[in-house]
């Protein structure tokens, strides 16, 4: 099998890219370490300005080099993933299995790994009320960066907090401070700047795009109505919507699951969840899909969006079955009695 990386031109280009990335990372580390060392040495007054520039440039170049090395690693994984071909891609017909009809007399009552609506609704009703929280900006009329949940998902909140720390450290360095205090603030500012560069890079390369994708899903015109039972994963307390057909009975089995981002603060993550643990939900989106083909949807309950922590996943997959087992563990077997 011939892979894309087996071709001479591709391999040489990738090696050159990795070499430049390593040189950039090494130069950034040298500048950062050299600046910190020189900062502790006695010298003229202008040394502080030179040290500040050396550390800032070192942090920037180190982050760029590290990011380029990660990109090179991902490129290598992609180029070695499958067989290379110079031909254009052609559509391939995938046979779809025809479902076997179930006799009308058979009614699903649920199993340990596929609990029915009645059981999940009863478990959801035993949970304590989540409590209310001030509503966030309406994503249908406000820019996404004003929506509290999207700022958190995109990482913009972390960028703003880190930028504030950098500004605070930079402002304190302008004051007449002793050598140790100045060196301490200088180190704190360097660490904050490193975090700022990393978080800004992550926000620009992934977080902002994810937020815009969720806005596109949340404002999609035609919703799909489903019944839901809202439970919490006992492993990490993440809220999960278990979804059922809109019109059915207590013996209906789950259609899909949708994990949610906890809307509350870190100490009270359940604040802001719907007051009712069961009801109907409007699923908006269905326009985009993840890399593994799962649809991106945003649930709306009581005319408010709940931001998903993952895609809409239909039942049948191993991870969904494992999640349902955690949400509704099988009942303990009855003790045996001796005759």
CSV table of C-alpha atoms in Angstrom, one decimal:
chain,number,residue,atom,x,y,z
A,1,UNK,CA,0.0,0.0,0.0
A,2,UNK,CA,1.4,3.4,-1.0
A,3,UNK,CA,0.8,6.2,1.5
A,4,UNK,CA,0.9,9.9,0.8
A,5,UNK,CA,4.0,10.2,3.1
A,6,UNK,CA,5.8,7.6,1.1
A,7,UNK,CA,6.2,10.1,-1.8
A,8,UNK,CA,9.6,11.9,-1.7
A,9,UNK,CA,8.3,15.4,-2.1
A,10,UNK,CA,5.7,15.1,0.7
A,11,UNK,CA,8.1,13.6,3.2
A,12,UNK,CA,10.8,16.2,2.5
A,13,UNK,CA,8.3,19.1,2.8
A,14,UNK,CA,7.0,17.7,6.1
A,15,UNK,CA,10.6,17.3,7.4
A,16,UNK,CA,11.4,20.9,6.5
A,17,UNK,CA,8.3,22.1,8.3
A,18,UNK,CA,9.2,20.1,11.4
A,19,UNK,CA,12.7,21.4,11.3
A,20,UNK,CA,11.6,25.0,11.1
A,21,UNK,CA,9.1,24.5,13.9
A,22,UNK,CA,11.8,23.0,16.1
A,23,UNK,CA,14.2,25.9,15.4
A,24,UNK,CA,11.4,28.4,16.3
A,25,UNK,CA,10.7,26.6,19.5
A,26,UNK,CA,14.3,26.4,20.5
A,27,UNK,CA,14.9,30.0,19.7
A,28,UNK,CA,11.9,31.0,21.8
A,29,UNK,CA,13.1,28.9,24.8
A,30,UNK,CA,16.6,30.4,24.5
A,31,UNK,CA,15.3,33.9,24.4
A,32,UNK,CA,12.9,33.3,27.3
A,33,UNK,CA,15.6,31.7,29.6
A,34,UNK,CA,18.2,34.2,28.6
A,35,UNK,CA,15.9,37.1,29.4
A,36,UNK,CA,15.0,35.7,32.8
A,37,UNK,CA,18.7,35.1,33.7
A,38,UNK,CA,19.8,38.5,32.6
A,39,UNK,CA,16.9,40.0,34.6
A,40,UNK,CA,18.4,38.7,37.8
A,41,UNK,CA,21.9,40.1,37.0
A,42,UNK,CA,22.9,43.7,38.0
A,43,UNK,CA,23.1,46.1,35.0
A,44,UNK,CA,22.1,49.5,33.7
A,45,UNK,CA,18.6,50.8,33.8
A,46,UNK,CA,17.9,50.1,30.1
A,47,UNK,CA,18.5,46.3,30.8
A,48,UNK,CA,15.0,45.9,32.1
A,49,UNK,CA,13.5,47.0,28.7
A,50,UNK,CA,15.7,44.6,26.8
A,51,UNK,CA,14.8,41.8,29.2
A,52,UNK,CA,11.1,42.5,28.8
A,53,UNK,CA,11.3,42.3,25.0
A,54,UNK,CA,13.4,39.2,25.1
A,55,UNK,CA,10.9,37.4,27.4
A,56,UNK,CA,7.9,38.5,25.4
A,57,UNK,CA,9.4,37.5,22.1
A,58,UNK,CA,10.6,34.2,23.6
A,59,UNK,CA,7.1,33.3,24.8
A,60,UNK,CA,5.6,34.2,21.4
A,61,UNK,CA,8.1,32.2,19.4
A,62,UNK,CA,8.0,29.2,21.8
A,63,UNK,CA,4.2,29.1,21.5
A,64,UNK,CA,4.4,29.3,17.7
A,65,UNK,CA,7.0,26.6,17.5
A,66,UNK,CA,5.1,24.3,19.9
A,67,UNK,CA,1.9,24.8,17.9
A,68,UNK,CA,3.7,24.1,14.6
A,69,UNK,CA,5.2,20.8,16.0
A,70,UNK,CA,1.7,19.7,17.0
A,71,UNK,CA,0.4,20.5,13.6
A,72,UNK,CA,3.3,18.6,12.0
A,73,UNK,CA,2.4,15.6,14.1
A,74,UNK,CA,-1.2,15.7,13.1
A,75,UNK,CA,-0.2,16.1,9.4
A,76,UNK,CA,2.0,13.0,9.7
A,77,UNK,CA,-0.9,11.0,11.2
A,78,UNK,CA,-3.2,12.1,8.4
A,79,UNK,CA,-0.7,11.4,5.7
A,80,UNK,CA,-0.1,7.9,7.0
A,81,UNK,CA,-3.7,7.0,7.7
A,82,UNK,CA,-4.6,5.4,4.4
A,83,UNK,CA,-3.7,4.5,0.8
A,84,UNK,CA,-2.7,7.4,-1.4
A,85,UNK,CA,-4.2,7.9,-4.8
A,86,UNK,CA,-3.9,10.6,-7.4
A,87,UNK,CA,-7.4,10.0,-8.7
A,88,UNK,CA,-10.3,12.2,-7.8
A,89,UNK,CA,-12.7,11.0,-5.3
A,90,UNK,CA,-15.8,9.3,-6.6
A,91,UNK,CA,-19.1,8.7,-4.8
A,92,UNK,CA,-19.5,5.3,-3.3
A,93,UNK,CA,-22.9,3.7,-2.8
A,94,UNK,CA,-23.3,2.4,0.7
A,95,UNK,CA,-26.0,-0.2,1.2
A,96,UNK,CA,-28.5,0.6,3.9
A,97,UNK,CA,-29.9,-2.3,5.8
A,98,UNK,CA,-33.7,-2.6,5.6
A,99,UNK,CA,-35.2,-2.6,9.1
A,100,UNK,CA,-37.1,-5.8,10.0
A,101,UNK,CA,-40.7,-4.9,11.1
A,102,UNK,CA,-41.5,-5.8,14.7
A,103,UNK,CA,-44.9,-7.5,15.2
A,104,UNK,CA,-47.5,-5.2,16.7
A,105,UNK,CA,-48.1,-7.6,19.6
A,106,UNK,CA,-44.5,-7.1,20.9
A,107,UNK,CA,-44.2,-4.1,23.2
A,108,UNK,CA,-40.7,-3.0,24.3
A,109,UNK,CA,-40.6,-2.7,28.1
A,110,UNK,CA,-36.9,-1.8,28.4
A,111,UNK,CA,-33.9,-3.6,29.6
A,112,UNK,CA,-31.0,-2.9,31.8
A,113,UNK,CA,-29.1,-1.2,29.0
A,114,UNK,CA,-32.2,0.3,27.3
A,115,UNK,CA,-34.5,1.6,30.1
A,116,UNK,CA,-37.9,2.8,29.0
A,117,UNK,CA,-39.3,6.3,29.3
A,118,UNK,CA,-41.4,5.4,32.4
A,119,UNK,CA,-38.3,4.4,34.4
A,120,UNK,CA,-36.1,7.2,33.3
A,121,UNK,CA,-38.8,9.8,34.0
A,122,UNK,CA,-39.3,8.4,37.5
A,123,UNK,CA,-35.5,8.7,38.1
A,124,UNK,CA,-35.4,12.2,36.8
A,125,UNK,CA,-38.3,13.2,39.0
A,126,UNK,CA,-36.4,12.2,42.2
A,127,UNK,CA,-33.7,14.8,41.5
A,128,UNK,CA,-33.6,18.1,43.5
A,129,UNK,CA,-34.7,21.3,41.8
A,130,UNK,CA,-31.8,22.9,40.1
A,131,UNK,CA,-32.6,26.6,40.9
A,132,UNK,CA,-32.9,29.6,38.7
A,133,UNK,CA,-30.2,31.9,37.3
A,134,UNK,CA,-30.2,35.2,35.5
A,135,UNK,CA,-31.0,34.6,31.9
A,136,UNK,CA,-28.2,35.1,29.4
A,137,UNK,CA,-28.4,37.3,26.3
A,138,UNK,CA,-30.7,36.0,23.6
A,139,UNK,CA,-28.6,34.3,20.9
A,140,UNK,CA,-31.2,35.1,18.3
A,141,UNK,CA,-30.6,38.9,18.6
A,142,UNK,CA,-27.3,39.4,20.4
A,143,UNK,CA,-23.8,38.7,19.1
A,144,UNK,CA,-22.5,35.4,20.3
A,145,UNK,CA,-19.7,36.9,22.5
A,146,UNK,CA,-22.4,38.5,24.7
A,147,UNK,CA,-24.0,35.1,25.4
A,148,UNK,CA,-22.6,33.8,28.7
A,149,UNK,CA,-22.6,30.2,27.8
A,150,UNK,CA,-20.9,30.7,24.4
A,151,UNK,CA,-18.1,32.8,26.0
A,152,UNK,CA,-17.4,29.9,28.3
A,153,UNK,CA,-17.5,27.2,25.6
A,154,UNK,CA,-15.3,29.2,23.2
A,155,UNK,CA,-12.7,30.0,25.9
A,156,UNK,CA,-13.2,33.8,25.5
A,157,UNK,CA,-13.7,34.2,29.2
A,158,UNK,CA,-10.3,32.6,29.9
A,159,UNK,CA,-8.7,34.9,27.4
A,160,UNK,CA,-10.2,38.0,29.0
A,161,UNK,CA,-9.2,36.9,32.5
A,162,UNK,CA,-5.7,36.2,31.4
A,163,UNK,CA,-5.4,39.4,29.5
A,164,UNK,CA,-6.5,41.3,32.7
A,165,UNK,CA,-3.7,39.5,34.7
A,166,UNK,CA,-1.1,40.5,32.1
A,167,UNK,CA,-2.3,44.1,32.1
A,168,UNK,CA,-2.2,44.2,35.9
A,169,UNK,CA,1.3,42.7,36.1
A,170,UNK,CA,2.5,45.1,33.4
A,171,UNK,CA,1.1,48.1,35.2
A,172,UNK,CA,2.8,47.1,38.5
A,173,UNK,CA,6.1,46.8,36.7
A,174,UNK,CA,5.9,50.5,35.9
A,175,UNK,CA,6.1,51.3,39.6
A,176,UNK,CA,9.5,51.8,41.4
A,177,UNK,CA,10.0,48.4,43.0
A,178,UNK,CA,12.9,46.6,44.6
A,179,UNK,CA,14.8,44.0,42.7
A,180,UNK,CA,13.1,40.9,44.2
A,181,UNK,CA,9.6,42.3,43.9
A,182,UNK,CA,10.3,43.4,40.3
A,183,UNK,CA,11.7,40.0,39.4
A,184,UNK,CA,8.7,38.3,41.0
A,185,UNK,CA,6.2,40.4,39.1
A,186,UNK,CA,8.3,39.9,35.9
A,187,UNK,CA,8.0,36.1,36.3
A,188,UNK,CA,4.3,36.4,37.0
A,189,UNK,CA,3.8,38.5,33.9
A,190,UNK,CA,5.8,36.1,31.8
A,191,UNK,CA,3.7,33.2,32.9
A,192,UNK,CA,0.5,35.2,32.3
A,193,UNK,CA,1.7,36.2,28.9
A,194,UNK,CA,2.5,32.5,28.0
A,195,UNK,CA,-1.0,31.5,29.1
A,196,UNK,CA,-2.5,34.4,27.2
A,197,UNK,CA,-0.8,33.3,24.0
A,198,UNK,CA,-1.8,29.7,24.4
A,199,UNK,CA,-5.4,30.5,25.2
A,200,UNK,CA,-5.7,33.0,22.5
A,201,UNK,CA,-4.3,30.5,20.0
A,202,UNK,CA,-6.8,27.9,21.2
A,203,UNK,CA,-9.6,30.4,21.0
A,204,UNK,CA,-8.8,31.5,17.5
A,205,UNK,CA,-8.2,28.0,16.1
A,206,UNK,CA,-11.1,26.2,17.7
A,207,UNK,CA,-13.2,28.0,20.3
A,208,UNK,CA,-14.5,30.9,18.1
A,209,UNK,CA,-15.5,28.4,15.4
A,210,UNK,CA,-17.3,26.2,17.8
A,211,UNK,CA,-19.3,29.1,19.1
A,212,UNK,CA,-20.3,30.2,15.6
A,213,UNK,CA,-21.3,26.6,14.8
A,214,UNK,CA,-23.6,26.5,17.9
A,215,UNK,CA,-25.1,29.8,16.9
A,216,UNK,CA,-25.9,28.4,13.5
A,217,UNK,CA,-27.5,25.4,15.0
A,218,UNK,CA,-29.4,27.4,17.7
A,219,UNK,CA,-31.0,29.7,15.1
A,220,UNK,CA,-31.9,27.1,12.6
A,221,UNK,CA,-35.5,27.7,11.4
A,222,UNK,CA,-37.3,24.3,11.8
A,223,UNK,CA,-37.1,22.4,15.1
A,224,UNK,CA,-37.6,18.7,15.8
A,225,UNK,CA,-39.8,18.1,18.8
A,226,UNK,CA,-38.9,15.3,21.2
A,227,UNK,CA,-39.7,14.2,24.7
A,228,UNK,CA,-36.9,14.3,27.2
A,229,UNK,CA,-35.8,13.1,30.6
A,230,UNK,CA,-33.1,15.2,32.2
A,231,UNK,CA,-30.7,13.2,34.3
A,232,UNK,CA,-27.1,13.6,35.6
A,233,UNK,CA,-24.2,11.3,34.8
A,234,UNK,CA,-23.1,10.0,38.2
A,235,UNK,CA,-19.5,9.8,37.0
A,236,UNK,CA,-19.0,13.6,36.5
A,237,UNK,CA,-22.4,15.1,37.2
A,238,UNK,CA,-22.8,16.3,33.6
A,239,UNK,CA,-26.5,16.9,32.7
A,240,UNK,CA,-27.8,14.6,30.0
A,241,UNK,CA,-30.9,14.8,27.9
A,242,UNK,CA,-32.3,11.4,27.1
A,243,UNK,CA,-34.6,11.8,24.1
A,244,UNK,CA,-37.7,9.9,23.1
A,245,UNK,CA,-40.3,10.1,20.3
A,246,UNK,CA,-42.5,13.1,20.6
A,247,UNK,CA,-45.7,11.0,20.7
A,248,UNK,CA,-45.6,7.7,22.5
A,249,UNK,CA,-46.2,6.0,25.8
A,250,UNK,CA,-44.3,5.0,28.9
A,251,UNK,CA,-42.8,1.9,27.3
A,252,UNK,CA,-40.9,3.9,24.6
A,253,UNK,CA,-37.1,3.3,24.5
A,254,UNK,CA,-34.6,6.1,24.1
A,255,UNK,CA,-33.8,7.4,20.7
A,256,UNK,CA,-30.7,9.4,21.5
A,257,UNK,CA,-28.7,11.1,24.2
A,258,UNK,CA,-27.4,14.7,24.3
A,259,UNK,CA,-24.9,15.8,27.0
A,260,UNK,CA,-25.1,19.4,28.1
A,261,UNK,CA,-22.7,22.0,29.4
A,262,UNK,CA,-23.6,22.8,33.0
A,263,UNK,CA,-25.1,26.3,32.8
A,264,UNK,CA,-24.2,27.3,36.4
A,265,UNK,CA,-21.0,28.4,38.0
A,266,UNK,CA,-18.4,26.0,39.2
A,267,UNK,CA,-19.7,25.7,42.7
A,268,UNK,CA,-23.3,25.4,41.7
A,269,UNK,CA,-23.2,23.9,38.1
A,270,UNK,CA,-26.9,22.9,38.1
A,271,UNK,CA,-28.2,26.5,38.3
A,272,UNK,CA,-30.1,27.5,35.2
A,273,UNK,CA,-31.2,24.0,34.2
A,274,UNK,CA,-35.0,23.6,33.3
A,275,UNK,CA,-37.2,23.4,36.4
A,276,UNK,CA,-39.0,20.4,35.0
A,277,UNK,CA,-36.9,17.2,34.6
A,278,UNK,CA,-39.3,15.9,31.9
A,279,UNK,CA,-41.2,17.5,29.1
A,280,UNK,CA,-40.8,18.4,25.4
A,281,UNK,CA,-37.7,19.9,23.8
A,282,UNK,CA,-37.2,21.6,20.4
A,283,UNK,CA,-34.0,20.4,18.8
A,284,UNK,CA,-32.6,22.9,16.4
A,285,UNK,CA,-29.7,22.5,14.0
A,286,UNK,CA,-29.2,19.3,11.9
A,287,UNK,CA,-27.2,21.5,9.4
A,288,UNK,CA,-23.7,20.5,10.4
A,289,UNK,CA,-22.0,17.3,11.5
A,290,UNK,CA,-19.0,16.3,13.5
A,291,UNK,CA,-16.0,14.4,12.1
A,292,UNK,CA,-17.6,11.1,13.0
A,293,UNK,CA,-20.9,12.0,11.3
A,294,UNK,CA,-23.0,12.9,14.3
A,295,UNK,CA,-25.4,15.9,13.9
A,296,UNK,CA,-24.9,19.1,15.8
A,297,UNK,CA,-28.1,20.2,17.5
A,298,UNK,CA,-29.0,22.8,20.3
A,299,UNK,CA,-32.0,21.9,22.5
A,300,UNK,CA,-34.5,24.7,23.4
A,301,UNK,CA,-36.6,24.3,26.5
A,302,UNK,CA,-39.0,27.0,27.8
A,303,UNK,CA,-37.7,29.2,24.9
A,304,UNK,CA,-34.2,29.1,26.2
A,305,UNK,CA,-31.2,27.2,24.7
A,306,UNK,CA,-29.2,24.6,26.6
A,307,UNK,CA,-25.7,24.4,25.1
A,308,UNK,CA,-24.6,20.9,24.2
A,309,UNK,CA,-21.3,19.4,25.4
A,310,UNK,CA,-21.3,16.9,22.5
A,311,UNK,CA,-23.2,15.9,19.4
A,312,UNK,CA,-26.6,14.2,19.2
A,313,UNK,CA,-25.8,10.5,19.6
A,314,UNK,CA,-28.4,7.8,18.7
A,315,UNK,CA,-28.7,4.7,20.9
A,316,UNK,CA,-27.0,1.5,19.9
A,317,UNK,CA,-23.4,2.7,20.2
A,318,UNK,CA,-21.3,1.2,23.0
A,319,UNK,CA,-20.7,4.6,24.7
A,320,UNK,CA,-24.4,5.4,24.6
A,321,UNK,CA,-25.2,2.1,26.1
A,322,UNK,CA,-22.6,2.6,28.9
A,323,UNK,CA,-24.1,6.1,29.6
A,324,UNK,CA,-27.6,4.7,29.9
A,325,UNK,CA,-26.4,2.0,32.3
A,326,UNK,CA,-24.9,4.7,34.5
A,327,UNK,CA,-28.0,6.9,34.3
A,328,UNK,CA,-30.4,4.0,35.1
A,329,UNK,CA,-28.4,1.2,36.7
A,330,UNK,CA,-30.1,-2.2,36.7
A,331,UNK,CA,-32.0,-3.1,39.8
A,332,UNK,CA,-30.4,-5.4,42.3
A,333,UNK,CA,-31.5,-9.0,42.0
A,334,UNK,CA,-34.0,-10.2,44.6
A,335,UNK,CA,-32.5,-12.3,47.3
A,336,UNK,CA,-33.0,-16.0,47.0
A,337,UNK,CA,-35.0,-17.7,49.7
A,338,UNK,CA,-34.5,-21.3,50.7
A,339,UNK,CA,-37.5,-23.6,50.6
